[in-house]
Short mmCIF file of C-alpha atoms in Angstrom, two decimals:
data_model
loop_
_atom_site.label_atom_id
_atom_site.label_comp_id
_atom_site.label_asym_id
_atom_site.label_seq_id
_atom_site.Cartn_x
_atom_site.Cartn_y
_atom_site.Cartn_z
CA MET A 162 41.98 131.00 -136.58
CA SER A 163 44.34 128.30 -138.67
CA HIS A 164 47.95 128.22 -138.03
CA TYR A 165 47.59 129.28 -141.95
CA ASP A 166 46.10 132.35 -140.81
CA ILE A 167 48.36 133.72 -137.28
CA LEU A 168 51.66 133.44 -139.15
CA GLN A 169 52.59 135.55 -141.97
CA ALA A 170 56.82 135.19 -142.46
CA PRO A 171 59.45 134.70 -140.90
CA VAL A 172 61.17 138.54 -139.49
CA ILE A 173 64.48 138.70 -142.36
CA SER A 174 66.81 141.17 -140.74
CA GLU A 175 70.54 140.42 -139.04
CA LYS A 176 69.49 140.49 -135.82
CA ALA A 177 66.66 137.98 -135.77
CA TYR A 178 69.59 135.73 -138.50
CA SER A 179 72.14 136.55 -135.32
CA ALA A 180 69.05 135.19 -132.50
CA MET A 181 67.83 132.46 -134.28
CA GLU A 182 71.83 130.62 -133.26
CA ARG A 183 70.05 130.68 -129.89
CA GLY A 184 66.93 129.45 -130.26
CA VAL A 185 65.08 132.38 -130.66
CA TYR A 186 62.60 132.92 -134.24
CA SER A 187 60.70 135.99 -134.95
CA PHE A 188 57.79 136.08 -137.04
CA TRP A 189 55.29 138.52 -138.23
CA VAL A 190 51.75 136.89 -137.08
CA SER A 191 48.16 138.67 -137.51
CA PRO A 192 48.21 141.08 -135.32
CA LYS A 193 44.32 139.55 -134.07
CA ALA A 194 46.10 136.31 -132.54
CA THR A 195 46.85 136.02 -129.01
CA LYS A 196 49.70 134.54 -127.65
CA THR A 197 48.18 130.99 -127.17
CA GLU A 198 47.38 130.83 -130.53
CA ILE A 199 50.57 131.91 -132.24
CA LYS A 200 51.84 129.45 -129.21
CA ASP A 201 49.77 126.52 -130.11
CA ALA A 202 50.13 127.78 -134.26
CA ILE A 203 53.99 127.48 -134.17
CA GLN A 204 53.93 124.36 -132.78
CA GLN A 205 51.81 122.71 -134.79
CA ALA A 206 53.12 124.08 -138.15
CA PHE A 207 57.03 123.04 -136.90
CA GLY A 208 56.88 120.34 -134.29
CA VAL A 209 58.60 122.18 -131.97
CA ARG A 210 58.38 123.19 -128.07
CA VAL A 211 57.58 126.88 -127.71
CA ILE A 212 58.96 127.87 -124.34
CA GLY A 213 57.88 131.40 -124.37
CA ILE A 214 56.84 133.93 -126.93
CA SER A 215 56.82 138.39 -126.20
CA THR A 216 54.72 140.17 -129.07
CA MET A 217 54.98 143.41 -129.90
CA ASN A 218 52.79 146.35 -131.84
CA VAL A 219 54.95 147.85 -134.70
CA PRO A 220 53.21 150.76 -136.00
CA GLY A 221 53.61 151.57 -140.01
CA LYS A 222 55.93 154.08 -141.17
CA ARG A 223 54.76 157.22 -143.39
CA LYS A 224 55.93 156.58 -147.14
CA ARG A 225 56.01 159.77 -149.80
CA VAL A 226 55.68 158.74 -152.79
CA GLY A 227 55.64 163.06 -154.55
CA ARG A 228 52.77 164.96 -153.23
CA PHE A 229 51.05 162.40 -151.71
CA ILE A 230 51.74 160.74 -148.18
CA GLY A 231 50.44 157.21 -147.21
CA GLN A 232 51.53 154.98 -144.38
CA ARG A 233 52.12 151.48 -144.66
CA ASN A 234 49.48 148.73 -142.25
CA ASP A 235 50.89 148.32 -138.55
CA ARG A 236 51.89 144.71 -138.30
CA LYS A 237 52.69 142.60 -135.28
CA LYS A 238 56.14 140.51 -134.44
CA ALA A 239 55.58 137.52 -132.27
CA ILE A 240 59.56 136.49 -130.62
CA VAL A 241 59.56 133.41 -130.01
CA ARG A 242 62.45 130.69 -127.67
CA LEU A 243 61.97 127.15 -128.96
CA ALA A 244 62.98 124.43 -125.64
CA GLU A 245 67.19 123.34 -125.43
CA GLY A 246 68.65 121.97 -128.19
CA GLN A 247 64.90 122.07 -131.26
CA SER A 248 64.94 124.69 -134.39
CA ILE A 249 63.13 124.66 -137.01
CA GLU A 250 64.47 123.14 -139.90
CA ALA A 251 62.99 124.95 -142.48
CA LEU A 252 64.73 128.58 -140.86
CA ALA A 253 67.87 127.03 -140.67
CA GLY A 254 69.20 127.61 -143.91
CA GLN A 255 69.48 131.15 -143.86
CA ALA A 256 70.73 131.45 -140.89
#
């Protein structure tokens, strides 16, 4: 898998933005990706040094439209800690 297939999108929330100030970034990633693949993809895509990764599987919520009940897709979230003094410039303007 290339890093374009592994990294899907940054997590956009108040909690994620406050963590960016401490050098911790959150991404939605491919559910099949491993921690080492995620680490390599982030280092290759953004040119930073990753020192820690936590991952979690987030189950999809049930949603109802009228009388029809469906479910959103399950997702995987990766919380990435960067080396001291490093940041991802592409996401720095959003925080």
